[in-house]
Structures are given as C-alpha cells and as structure tokens.
Amino acid sequence: MLTVQKLRVEYKENPVGLDVRFPRISWQLQSEKRDVLQQSYEIEVSAEADFRRRLWSSGRVYSEQSSHVELAELMVRSRQRYYYRVRVWDMEDRSTEWSETAFWEMGLLAQEEWQAEWISAPLSLLGVESEQCPLLRGSFHTAAKPVKARMYATALGLYELELNGSRVGDGYLTPGWTSYGQRLQVQAYDITAQIAAGENAVGAWLGNGWYKGNLGWDNRRHLFGSRTALLMQIHLTYEDGSEQIFATGENWTAAAGPILMSELYHGESYDARLELSGFSRAGYDDSRWSRVELITHSKEMLVAQANVPVRKIEQIKPLKLLKTPAGETVLDMGQNMVGWIQFSLDAPRGRQVELVHFEVLDRDGNVYTDNLRGARQKITYIAKGGGPESYEPRFTFQGFRYVQLTGFGEEPSLQDFTGIVLHSDMERTGFFACSNPLINQLQHNILWGQKGNFVDVPTDCPQRDERLGWTGDAQMFIRTSAYLMNVAPFFTKWLKDLSADQLDNGGVPFVIPNVLGENEHSSSAWGDAAVICPWTIYQCYGDKRILEEQYPSMQGWVEYIRRQGHDGLLWNTGFHFGDWLGLDAKPDSYKGATDTGLIATAFYAYSVQLRGRRPVYWGELKTPGSTRSCPAVLKKLLTGNLSRLRGVYPYPHRQPAFWP
C-alpha cells in the first residue's frame, strides 16, 4: 500500500501567519514495498476543508519532485486559510488515495493592514534606566462568540501575552532576535477558543531581551533601542461574515510589574508581593494604572516568523543535593543544560531566595563562576507568603549543570525543583549509536551542544556574557546540525539577518545579528558563512530558493575577498581569527600556528567554487613578489571534490545578470 504522509508548507505543519507569497509544498511517501518511486503527483488547494471551493489544481504533473513544490500560480491573500491535499502515482501508474487534508494560513501581507499602534509604558512610570518590567492591559467587547479569531503580535524587546487569564501560545523569548532595524518578526496565534462573547481582556508582559538589554562583554545596553513597546492586533470573524479588529492604542493602560529586573545574561528578580492578579481578565479594575504612551516606530520591517519557536522541550529532575566544602548548598542536575529552574516553596511573606547557575565545581568541589565573566545567571525571588507558591522565569535563560541555592533552608527537597530545557523546537531527524560508550557520550555531547546553542540564533555559548551568533561557529557546525535536526527554517531566518547586516562592500560581521560595530567584520572562515551556510541547506534539503534569496549576499562576500587579496588570487591582507583556539597556539595567544594567509586563501577558493566563479588555475597562484607556487598543502586543500553552484541556478526566468 502506498500513501502520502507528512505534508508540510515551508517546512512547517499547518502553519498560521505565513508571509511567503509563493508557498512550497512537501510530502513523503510510505510504502509496504521497497524501491517504489514517484512518477507523478497532483495537488489541490481549496478554501474549504471538504474541497467544495477548490481554488487551484496542479493537474497531473509528471515529476519525481516531492519537496518544495512551489505554488507559483496561486495568488494568496492576507489572513486566508488554504487547505491542500496531494496524491501520487508510482512508476507502475498506480495512484494513492488523496492524502489527509492539511492547511496553511497567511498572515498580514501589507503594512497598511496594521491598525495597531506601538505602545510603551510612560516614562513617568518607568524611566529609560529602570530595571523593572512593565505590564500592559487592554479590553474589548464582542457581541457574539466569533467563529475565527487571530492575534498578530510583536514587540521591541520580549513579550508574553495573556488573553482572558490564559497564556497565548507556547513560544518563549518572542519575537526572537533579528537585525531589528531591518527585520522584526511577527507571531500569529489562533485564539478562537480563548475569546468569549461579551467582555474580553488582553494582558502583556514586556522584557528587555536582546533589544534593550545587556549584550556582549563590555556591559553595553540599549544597542537597538531604549524603550520596550508592544504592537498587537486581533482580527475577529463572526458567523455572518462580519469582522472586528481590536488593536493596541492610546486607550491601553500600563503598570509596574513584579519583575524587578530581567536580563538574558544576569537572570531575573521577581517580587511576588507586587503581583497584580487577574490583570488579564475582563472586569479587572485598572483605574489606578497609567495611560500608555504611543511611540513612533516604523512597521516597514515587520516580517512573519520564519523559524520555529523557542519552546519548553523537556524536563530534567536534579540528581542530588550537594554540600560543598565551603558550606554551599548546590543542586546537581547531572547534565549541562540550557533553560531555567522551575521551583516551588512555602515561605513567609518577604522571604528572599536565590539561585545561581553555573557549569562546574572548582578543584575543591566549591561553586565556580569565573568562566561566566560578567554574567550573573542569578534568579532572585521574594515570596508573597500565605501558602505554597511556584515560579519560573519569563525573559531569561541560563546555561548550567549546577545551581547554588540560598534561602531555601538547610535541606531543600529535590522534588521542589525541575530543570526546564529550552531551545528552538527543531524536529529531530538524525540518530547515531554504536557499541562504544565513549563515542556514544561524544554524540550525546554534540546533540546537547546543539540544543544549548540553538536558542533562536546559532550561538557560541549559552552561559557567559557573550551568547552571540558567531558566523564561524555557525558555518563549522551547520552540516552536523542538519544531520541531527531539521534546521532549515532556523538558518533561513538567520541568513536573512546576515544579508541585512552585511556591509555595503560585501563584508560580513563577525556576529549576526551584529552588535560588535562596523569595524568587527570579514575574517576568513567567519564571513564565509555567507556562502557555506546557504549551500549546505541546499545540499541537505534541496532548497533552491535559499540560493536565489542569498545569492546577492554570497556574491557580495566573494567580491569583497577578491578586492582584498593579491591580484584577486590570494587573500593575505586584513585581520583573521585563523585557527582560533588551536592547541598549538603560542602562550597567551588564541591563534594556532597555521598561517592565517593559508587558511584565508583556502576559504577564498572554497567560497569561489561554491559561488560558481571561474576556476582558479594553479599557474595563477603565486606567492606575492615571487614566481613560486603556493605550498603543496594549499593545493591539496583546494583540489578536493568540491561541489559547484554553476549550472544549477534554480530560477532561469529570474536569473540575475551577474550569474556566471
């Protein structure tokens, strides 16, 4: 029996809020027999789940293609839901049944569709330098229960939304980290089940996040902006076809919330005595709240979320409670993890407890935090009293195995603590195990390294005062990450930010999004992420569109290198990280002994070949000022079986003039 399964649109299952004008359909075949191949396919798209209102049909298409089939003839509309199904014929001309019906839904496709305004807590309530996080609130009335309700939201900073007392969505650290000046992601939520007939209320929590908070190792803040703000719009559709819009505006109110401080590096301080219970429910008395301020901020950079959300993925219970030689009380989670601790306690009002997260004990078995540098990784909680209470952070995450506990008493119960593992919710696709336990442990460490460093952007580390999207780390690990998980949406989003932050001369910043400044860019192996990463995604997923979209970036990077080197053939100028952290580095140096010019020219040749430029002839490769050819080791590096981009440009009808 042959069936069609695992239908996806733009890598996603039944997504809501797309802004891709020409969505692509993918599917898999399942057969009881071996060696069954697809001969042809048919796709139908409808406005109704029962296909009574069929909008488009591909007809029978003779093709083996089953991934990224572009619906180029379908004209999509904002907020429209599209149902689709697929059937396939095999090489013996036997047809499957129609697949199960799947769908996708478009988001807001035009800036003009946004009626919402950017709102912020007034400066009189919380000044620019205040550490306290604001709460925002708005209410609206519905005459009846809507048959369809969608919420579109984003923020300057991080946000968490509640509707009628319940959390909206299961994503964390929204709207994610992008090149905020040019791209700001919007999340779309199906809130139909949460809307009531009559009075409704929306509550919002705002945090500093990457937008306003501390980034890098120089204690810099406000790198993208100095005020957090919310933009939110709800669309309601009623049974008679009428619609209603509720959006953020001047009638919203604001108050200081119980989060006294929230930073990605430093943790969170929370005073439960300041909780405003029920503020996201209808009928809440906000007469003592302040009116919000409308702020001027563009909507031109708004884009739908392209990658998968950051979610709570799994839970870990601590293995044991330690008493260190210095008398410290420490939880051992038994596993280096990224996320936070969810805990419960029963304490008198005003009791303060602290949790400090760290990775290793020192040689004496005591708490060690020196490797965190300036990152405090500390959670502070002040109890409200009156019975058992529980807490977990909202706008921060920690990298840790151990947690130092203060204020919990002499013998805290392990049952009161749970480790919440947090990372981008990428589908697991690759598995490996063998008979050697050491190799299995290495594979385990690689997998957990990916979990910990794929929290919305591909980072170098999840614990100290850095956690930046280093391009060199990304291009070195992308092929491994694609084996373990489906990382295509993750890197599609990140590569768009690389293009957005790329310099006019083609140079590529060391980190994406770029927070290091205009002068920190364009090392070999780091900047080559502009070419290597999209090519790797194409190799692993057959995604030709990413080559089309990233080609100007790829071209810009190679041309940047060509202008830096010697006669366009060697790259022996500028700063390079080289063999960074090489074991053969000289004392007090991070660079290995391998010549940086050799490494730079090797990556130059590799990116040239991937980009599709004419081949480099060995007779052209000379040491400057000499007729001597480059070292044999370089020749060996450059003559590997490297794939070429030439001849596979995916869209001839849209081919750029500069394609080779």
XYZ file of C-alpha atoms in Angstrom:
660
model
C 0.000 0.000 0.000
C 1.304 3.433 -0.978
C 0.288 6.530 0.973
C 1.207 10.212 1.083
C 2.168 11.485 4.516
C 3.954 14.237 6.407
C 2.598 17.168 4.415
C 4.474 20.404 5.047
C 4.346 24.017 3.859
C 7.645 25.889 4.076
C 8.926 23.078 6.323
C 6.012 23.528 8.765
C 2.948 21.514 9.677
C -0.284 23.535 9.375
C 1.371 26.928 9.936
C -0.584 30.079 10.748
C 0.705 33.523 9.749
C 2.914 32.916 6.692
C 4.035 35.822 4.527
C 5.616 33.745 1.727
C 3.901 34.846 -1.473
C 4.553 31.563 -3.282
C 4.379 28.794 -0.652
C 6.075 25.457 -1.291
C 4.515 22.062 -0.566
C 6.468 18.984 0.520
C 5.420 15.422 1.328
C 6.754 11.924 1.918
C 5.707 8.547 0.529
C 5.173 5.490 2.671
C 5.121 2.083 1.037
C 4.999 -1.509 2.200
C 7.225 -2.441 -0.746
C 10.806 -1.405 -1.423
C 12.060 0.540 -4.444
C 8.787 2.365 -5.026
C 9.331 5.684 -6.792
C 7.045 8.574 -7.561
C 6.147 9.019 -11.215
C 3.746 11.977 -10.935
C 1.689 13.958 -8.485
C -1.386 16.159 -8.185
C -2.016 18.959 -5.674
C -5.368 20.543 -4.932
C -5.892 23.753 -2.939
C -9.265 24.761 -1.543
C -10.869 27.429 0.607
C -12.806 24.696 2.445
C -11.610 21.580 4.224
C -14.047 19.442 2.179
C -12.741 20.886 -1.117
C -16.121 22.159 -2.266
C -14.488 25.503 -3.075
C -11.430 24.366 -4.975
C -9.188 27.332 -5.730
C -6.419 25.671 -7.699
C -5.225 22.334 -9.007
C -1.861 21.402 -10.427
C -3.358 18.683 -12.580
C -1.281 15.582 -13.007
C 2.371 16.612 -13.088
C 4.927 14.057 -14.271
C 7.773 14.652 -11.859
C 9.645 12.856 -9.101
C 9.748 16.079 -7.078
C 8.147 15.756 -3.640
C 9.805 18.604 -1.761
C 9.500 22.354 -2.199
C 6.888 22.228 -4.964
C 6.211 25.912 -5.491
C 2.592 27.012 -5.941
C 3.621 29.728 -8.369
C 0.161 30.161 -9.927
C -1.790 30.606 -6.698
C -2.419 34.215 -5.686
C -2.601 34.250 -1.897
C -4.484 36.780 0.236
C -3.856 38.082 3.741
C -5.374 36.070 6.602
C -6.838 33.477 4.198
C -6.649 29.827 5.195
C -5.802 27.396 2.400
C -6.474 23.668 2.582
C -4.495 21.305 0.406
C -4.086 17.628 -0.361
C -1.791 15.533 -2.522
C -1.969 12.274 -4.403
C 0.805 10.426 -6.192
C 1.272 7.844 -8.944
C 4.123 5.337 -8.829
C 6.187 4.042 -11.746
C 3.576 1.355 -12.412
C 0.943 4.089 -12.757
C -0.835 3.124 -9.550
C -2.396 6.042 -7.700
C -2.556 6.654 -3.981
C -5.665 7.917 -2.285
C -5.766 11.612 -1.558
C -3.660 12.443 1.463
C -5.188 13.735 4.637
C -6.100 17.384 4.333
C -3.561 19.862 5.630
C -3.595 23.658 5.651
C -1.651 26.844 5.908
C -2.836 30.326 6.721
C -1.445 33.632 5.555
C -0.667 36.476 7.926
C -0.801 40.211 7.309
C 0.906 40.769 3.965
C 0.849 44.559 3.772
C 1.951 47.269 6.167
C -1.323 49.120 5.522
C -3.255 46.304 7.202
C -1.806 47.220 10.582
C -4.241 49.407 12.526
C -2.343 48.813 15.765
C -0.022 51.443 17.198
C 3.215 50.974 19.088
C 2.554 51.430 22.812
C 5.006 51.740 25.693
C 4.828 52.266 29.438
C 5.080 56.031 30.116
C 8.486 57.317 31.140
C 6.883 58.800 34.259
C 6.056 55.241 35.333
C 9.322 53.553 34.354
C 12.265 55.626 33.216
C 14.619 54.543 30.463
C 17.174 53.270 33.001
C 14.628 51.460 35.162
C 15.212 47.734 35.545
C 11.555 46.996 36.363
C 9.463 45.407 33.621
C 6.046 46.867 32.736
C 2.631 45.280 32.376
C 0.214 46.486 29.697
C -3.524 45.949 29.515
C -6.427 46.466 27.094
C -10.046 45.289 26.865
C -12.706 44.945 24.190
C -16.311 43.783 23.759
C -17.742 41.213 21.359
C -21.453 40.957 20.564
C -21.168 37.199 19.982
C -18.695 34.363 20.007
C -16.552 34.680 16.833
C -16.048 31.684 14.559
C -12.457 32.729 13.886
C -10.032 34.829 15.922
C -6.389 35.593 15.168
C -3.835 37.594 17.086
C -0.741 39.125 15.440
C 1.895 40.417 17.819
C 5.460 41.636 18.111
C 7.484 43.821 20.443
C 10.535 45.970 20.897
C 12.112 43.738 23.487
C 10.470 40.477 24.552
C 6.777 39.917 25.168
C 4.403 37.405 26.697
C 0.652 37.762 26.184
C -2.365 36.617 28.164
C -5.974 36.609 26.994
C -8.795 36.294 29.499
C -6.402 34.955 32.117
C -4.698 32.323 29.907
C -1.302 32.451 28.215
C -1.350 32.981 24.441
C 0.786 30.462 22.541
C 3.621 28.235 23.746
C 6.596 30.147 22.353
C 9.224 31.847 24.531
C 11.612 34.747 24.024
C 9.288 36.142 21.353
C 9.568 37.840 18.912
C 13.110 36.424 18.728
C 16.409 38.063 17.857
C 16.779 39.598 14.407
C 18.501 42.573 12.836
C 15.884 44.756 14.482
C 16.470 47.833 12.367
C 15.566 45.926 9.203
C 13.649 42.825 10.296
C 11.273 42.304 13.220
C 9.314 39.069 13.415
C 5.554 38.887 13.977
C 3.935 35.869 15.618
C 0.419 34.772 14.658
C -1.876 32.939 17.097
C -5.171 31.132 16.684
C -7.084 32.425 19.724
C -10.598 31.348 18.697
C -11.043 29.095 21.734
C -9.918 31.843 24.145
C -12.348 34.537 23.007
C -15.600 34.915 24.938
C -18.863 36.566 23.950
C -19.003 39.886 25.783
C -16.082 41.413 27.664
C -12.522 40.278 26.915
C -9.142 41.476 28.160
C -5.547 41.193 26.973
C -2.538 41.498 29.275
C 1.103 41.794 28.237
C 4.452 41.358 29.976
C 7.443 43.132 28.418
C 11.128 42.400 28.960
C 14.413 43.888 27.763
C 15.695 40.860 25.878
C 18.209 41.353 23.067
C 16.597 44.651 22.037
C 17.246 46.766 25.123
C 19.216 44.544 27.462
C 22.850 43.783 28.147
C 24.733 42.250 25.195
C 28.392 41.339 24.788
C 31.208 41.505 27.299
C 31.506 45.283 27.703
C 28.284 45.685 29.698
C 26.663 47.514 26.780
C 22.913 48.073 26.777
C 20.290 49.731 24.574
C 22.058 48.552 21.414
C 18.846 48.534 19.369
C 16.631 50.869 21.398
C 15.972 52.305 24.837
C 12.253 51.563 25.343
C 10.275 48.351 25.236
C 6.999 48.506 23.329
C 4.163 46.296 22.102
C 2.354 46.051 18.757
C -0.664 43.728 18.768
C -3.753 43.302 16.613
C -6.707 40.909 16.906
C -8.977 40.030 13.968
C -12.390 38.569 14.797
C -14.665 36.951 12.201
C -18.323 36.234 13.016
C -20.731 33.674 11.624
C -22.421 36.236 9.367
C -19.067 37.134 7.801
C -18.663 40.454 9.591
C -15.310 41.321 11.144
C -13.988 43.283 14.112
C -10.449 44.483 14.855
C -9.030 45.200 18.279
C -5.533 46.652 18.475
C -3.017 48.339 20.724
C -3.601 52.074 21.033
C -3.876 55.045 23.339
C -6.727 53.517 25.375
C -4.420 50.841 26.812
C -3.024 51.160 30.334
C 0.301 50.321 31.983
C 1.619 49.449 35.427
C 4.909 48.435 37.000
C 5.051 44.662 37.261
C 6.575 42.212 39.739
C 9.661 41.590 37.582
C 12.198 43.960 39.147
C 15.000 43.038 36.738
C 15.245 40.733 33.743
C 18.360 40.250 31.624
C 19.382 37.377 29.383
C 22.844 37.221 30.983
C 22.082 38.155 34.540
C 18.807 36.374 35.242
C 15.625 37.693 36.782
C 14.474 39.276 40.049
C 10.823 38.784 40.938
C 8.842 40.161 43.855
C 5.678 38.090 44.189
C 4.250 40.655 46.624
C 3.815 43.022 43.659
C 1.742 40.621 41.571
C -1.405 42.124 40.060
C -3.578 39.033 39.966
C -6.218 38.909 37.274
C -4.910 41.873 35.271
C -5.507 39.982 32.005
C -9.131 39.161 32.850
C -12.254 41.111 31.960
C -13.584 43.314 34.744
C -10.187 43.980 36.314
C -10.043 47.439 37.896
C -7.192 49.321 36.203
C -8.356 52.785 37.256
C -5.071 53.343 39.112
C -2.965 52.301 36.117
C -1.307 54.878 33.852
C -2.209 55.554 30.245
C 0.318 54.128 27.792
C 2.381 56.345 25.547
C 2.290 55.988 21.776
C 5.777 55.875 20.345
C 6.940 56.484 16.810
C 8.425 53.369 15.285
C 8.235 52.026 11.762
C 6.256 48.959 10.698
C 8.148 48.551 7.453
C 10.492 45.943 8.892
C 7.705 43.613 10.091
C 8.017 40.053 8.764
C 6.287 36.815 9.660
C 8.206 34.383 11.829
C 10.272 32.175 9.529
C 11.928 29.872 12.033
C 10.449 27.524 14.611
C 9.582 28.971 18.040
C 11.672 28.560 21.166
C 9.715 26.203 23.396
C 9.988 24.170 26.559
C 11.283 20.921 25.094
C 11.887 18.616 28.061
C 12.247 18.457 31.826
C 15.132 17.235 33.983
C 14.916 16.416 37.682
C 18.046 17.084 39.771
C 20.087 14.015 40.658
C 21.309 15.074 44.070
C 21.794 17.860 46.589
C 25.404 18.683 47.435
C 27.034 20.356 50.407
C 30.316 21.819 49.202
C 33.427 22.060 51.417
C 32.676 25.787 51.704
C 29.214 25.007 53.070
C 27.252 25.944 49.916
C 24.006 24.155 49.057
C 24.105 23.040 45.414
C 21.709 21.187 43.109
C 23.351 18.804 40.638
C 21.199 18.374 37.538
C 23.510 15.620 36.260
C 23.527 17.230 32.800
C 24.759 20.500 31.362
C 21.580 22.141 30.099
C 20.136 25.421 28.860
C 16.893 26.847 30.162
C 15.854 27.551 33.710
C 14.746 26.069 37.018
C 11.082 25.854 37.922
C 10.723 25.676 41.696
C 8.151 25.623 44.497
C 8.380 26.814 48.089
C 6.252 27.536 51.118
C 7.794 30.556 52.826
C 6.676 33.545 54.879
C 5.933 36.809 53.114
C 9.104 38.689 52.202
C 11.440 35.666 52.309
C 14.080 36.044 49.596
C 15.622 33.058 47.854
C 18.364 32.990 45.235
C 19.506 30.532 42.585
C 22.936 30.983 40.965
C 23.523 28.831 37.886
C 26.986 27.595 36.879
C 28.641 24.787 34.939
C 31.448 23.272 37.030
C 32.738 22.938 40.555
C 36.270 24.075 41.261
C 39.064 21.661 42.140
C 37.989 21.695 45.772
C 34.360 20.978 44.930
C 33.056 24.512 45.574
C 30.960 26.856 43.444
C 32.920 28.166 40.429
C 31.612 31.078 38.319
C 34.779 32.720 36.942
C 34.144 31.332 33.447
C 30.836 33.240 33.339
C 32.791 36.511 33.327
C 30.234 39.303 33.789
C 27.112 37.121 33.500
C 25.465 36.683 36.896
C 22.955 33.950 35.921
C 21.027 34.568 39.137
C 17.335 34.234 39.903
C 16.032 36.162 42.908
C 12.535 35.510 44.209
C 10.694 37.258 47.066
C 7.807 35.216 48.443
C 4.297 36.604 48.806
C 3.507 34.148 51.607
C 0.200 32.583 52.519
C 0.873 29.065 51.269
C 2.785 27.123 48.607
C 3.887 29.141 45.582
C 5.923 28.387 42.484
C 7.988 30.343 39.996
C 9.872 30.137 36.716
C 11.463 32.993 34.731
C 9.983 34.602 31.624
C 12.637 36.596 29.777
C 15.976 34.972 30.527
C 17.756 31.636 30.221
C 20.824 30.081 31.797
C 23.498 27.576 30.788
C 24.327 25.315 33.725
C 24.634 21.942 35.389
C 24.767 23.148 38.988
C 22.578 25.587 40.912
C 23.611 27.201 44.192
C 20.596 27.633 46.485
C 20.323 30.370 49.082
C 17.393 30.962 51.430
C 15.674 27.598 50.914
C 16.644 26.210 54.313
C 19.112 23.538 55.300
C 17.549 20.605 53.430
C 15.572 21.659 50.322
C 13.596 18.848 48.695
C 14.744 17.753 45.254
C 11.090 17.334 44.305
C 10.620 21.104 44.504
C 12.997 21.745 41.583
C 12.684 20.925 37.877
C 15.056 21.854 35.070
C 13.215 23.208 32.015
C 15.194 22.641 28.798
C 14.600 25.496 26.363
C 15.631 25.753 22.708
C 14.264 26.282 19.210
C 11.790 23.477 18.582
C 13.615 21.762 15.713
C 12.408 18.339 14.614
C 14.895 15.590 15.413
C 15.952 13.891 12.162
C 19.266 12.114 12.776
C 20.278 9.438 15.269
C 23.511 7.617 15.961
C 24.581 4.948 18.421
C 27.286 2.292 18.450
C 28.882 -0.267 20.760
C 31.497 2.158 22.100
C 30.201 4.072 25.141
C 32.783 6.846 24.751
C 31.680 7.572 21.180
C 28.060 7.481 22.294
C 28.867 10.006 25.003
C 30.569 12.216 22.419
C 27.465 12.041 20.241
C 25.331 12.892 23.277
C 27.509 15.928 23.977
C 27.246 17.100 20.354
C 23.456 16.851 20.465
C 23.235 18.776 23.728
C 25.670 21.335 22.392
C 23.211 21.970 19.576
C 20.267 22.191 21.960
C 22.042 24.704 24.144
C 23.334 26.904 21.331
C 20.269 26.948 19.076
C 18.088 29.296 21.102
C 16.641 31.363 18.228
C 20.141 32.134 16.849
C 23.202 29.865 16.471
C 25.449 30.977 19.318
C 28.944 30.222 20.547
C 27.953 29.556 24.164
C 24.825 29.703 26.335
C 26.226 30.764 29.703
C 28.745 33.628 29.862
C 28.375 37.274 28.819
C 28.513 36.548 25.094
C 25.929 34.181 23.558
C 26.347 35.811 20.157
C 25.692 34.484 16.654
C 29.310 33.977 15.628
C 29.419 33.260 11.912
C 32.455 30.994 12.145
C 30.780 28.717 14.672
C 27.638 28.583 12.530
C 29.352 27.549 9.292
C 31.514 24.946 11.007
C 28.585 23.251 12.718
C 25.771 23.667 10.190
C 26.303 20.319 8.442
C 26.338 18.410 11.719
C 23.281 20.283 12.962
C 21.395 19.430 9.751
C 22.055 15.747 10.348
C 20.688 15.853 13.874
C 17.682 18.139 13.382
C 15.691 19.958 10.722
C 17.495 23.294 10.863
C 16.316 24.707 7.526
C 13.789 27.216 8.961
C 16.260 28.126 11.702
C 19.040 29.014 9.250
C 16.668 30.540 6.699
C 15.767 33.157 9.289
C 19.368 33.677 10.449
C 20.722 34.026 6.908
C 18.206 36.773 6.173
C 19.703 38.653 9.107
C 23.186 38.004 7.754
C 22.126 39.619 4.474
C 20.514 42.501 6.351
C 23.669 43.192 8.391
C 26.135 42.636 5.549
C 28.199 45.722 4.775
C 27.725 47.660 1.557
C 31.154 46.489 0.396
C 30.183 42.836 0.914
C 31.955 42.360 4.243
C 30.280 40.090 6.804
C 30.217 40.954 10.529
C 31.770 38.525 12.981
C 28.395 38.028 14.683
C 24.822 38.011 13.341
C 22.808 39.965 14.395
C 25.687 42.410 14.515
C 26.236 44.014 17.921
C 30.010 44.470 17.734
C 30.130 47.509 15.457
C 31.116 48.372 11.894
C 34.805 47.555 12.326
C 34.350 43.974 13.538
C 33.903 42.059 10.303
C 35.218 39.902 7.493
C 37.556 37.278 8.846
C 38.042 34.256 6.625
C 36.069 31.191 7.748
C 33.732 33.524 9.640
C 32.468 35.650 6.769
C 32.410 32.539 4.550
C 29.225 31.583 6.377
C 27.520 33.804 3.786
C 28.361 31.188 1.129
C 28.775 27.915 3.025
C 25.540 28.035 5.028
C 23.054 28.511 2.164
C 24.900 25.941 0.076
C 24.732 23.433 2.933
C 20.988 23.996 3.344
C 20.580 23.396 -0.390
C 22.616 20.187 -0.206
C 20.711 18.829 2.778
C 17.162 19.892 1.898
C 17.165 20.550 -1.850
C 16.105 24.112 -1.110
C 16.864 26.067 -4.283
C 15.031 29.171 -3.120
C 17.571 29.838 -0.386
C 20.257 30.001 -3.094
C 18.182 32.504 -5.026
C 17.486 34.657 -1.986
C 21.031 34.538 -0.600
C 22.913 34.781 -3.885
C 23.478 38.559 -3.719
C 24.962 38.021 -0.244
C 27.137 35.161 -1.494
C 28.274 37.248 -4.457
C 28.976 40.252 -2.255
C 31.191 38.258 0.096
C 33.315 36.692 -2.649
C 33.758 40.039 -4.364
C 34.784 41.557 -1.032
C 37.547 38.956 -0.706
C 38.674 39.472 -4.300
C 39.226 43.161 -3.645
C 41.283 42.450 -0.506
C 43.777 39.967 -1.839
C 46.808 39.935 -4.130
C 45.717 40.237 -7.795
C 42.408 38.686 -6.749
C 44.060 35.296 -6.266
C 45.492 35.183 -2.747
C 43.925 36.536 0.409
C 46.782 37.742 2.555
C 45.505 41.033 3.988
C 43.341 42.114 6.900
C 42.508 40.511 10.240
C 41.718 36.791 10.509
C 40.937 34.622 13.502
C 42.916 31.838 11.841
C 42.999 28.515 13.654
C 41.196 30.029 16.626
C 41.806 28.268 19.940
C 44.227 25.884 18.236
C 46.053 23.555 20.596
C 49.361 24.677 19.085
C 48.729 28.351 19.925
C 51.591 30.267 21.469
C 51.323 31.183 25.172
C 48.838 33.998 25.845
C 47.543 33.695 22.291
C 44.279 32.275 20.959
C 45.564 31.613 17.429
C 47.015 28.306 16.330
C 50.299 28.137 14.462
C 48.794 27.540 10.979
C 49.479 30.523 8.733
C 46.384 32.745 8.527
C 47.083 33.582 4.877
C 46.953 29.880 4.052
C 43.624 29.474 5.835
C 42.195 32.638 4.288
C 43.139 31.663 0.744
C 41.791 28.144 1.223
C 38.414 29.504 2.289
C 38.554 32.036 -0.550
C 38.961 29.215 -3.066
C 36.191 27.200 -1.420
C 33.690 30.059 -1.452
C 34.628 30.920 -5.049
C 33.886 27.378 -6.157
C 30.604 27.212 -4.262
C 29.514 30.555 -5.622
C 30.273 29.433 -9.163
C 33.050 31.787 -10.237
C 35.502 30.612 -12.921
C 38.046 28.048 -11.706
C 41.390 29.242 -10.356
C 44.315 27.915 -12.395
C 47.297 26.705 -10.434
C 49.681 28.714 -12.555
C 47.930 31.852 -11.286
C 48.520 31.055 -7.636
C 51.851 32.680 -6.817
C 53.379 33.997 -3.650
C 53.458 37.831 -3.886
C 56.724 39.080 -5.376
C 57.779 35.603 -6.471
C 57.216 33.030 -9.197
C 56.964 30.268 -6.616
C 53.623 28.486 -6.488
C 51.589 28.250 -3.296
C 52.524 25.483 -0.861
C 51.509 21.976 -1.773
C 49.293 21.763 1.287
C 47.161 24.622 -0.075
C 46.875 22.869 -3.417
C 45.722 19.749 -1.621
C 43.126 21.761 0.282
C 41.786 23.372 -2.860
C 41.607 20.303 -5.118
C 39.138 18.345 -3.028
C 35.880 17.140 -4.501
C 34.082 20.447 -4.006
C 30.573 20.926 -5.319
C 29.990 23.759 -7.773
C 26.988 26.028 -7.965
C 27.403 26.582 -11.720
C 24.579 25.188 -13.819
C 22.037 24.695 -11.037
C 20.604 28.203 -10.793
C 17.036 27.376 -9.767
C 15.006 30.091 -11.485
C 16.140 30.725 -15.105
C 13.236 33.103 -15.703
C 14.522 35.252 -12.813
C 18.238 34.745 -13.422
C 20.365 37.717 -12.285
C 22.684 39.276 -14.810
C 25.752 38.507 -12.715
C 25.138 34.750 -12.568
C 28.225 33.070 -14.056
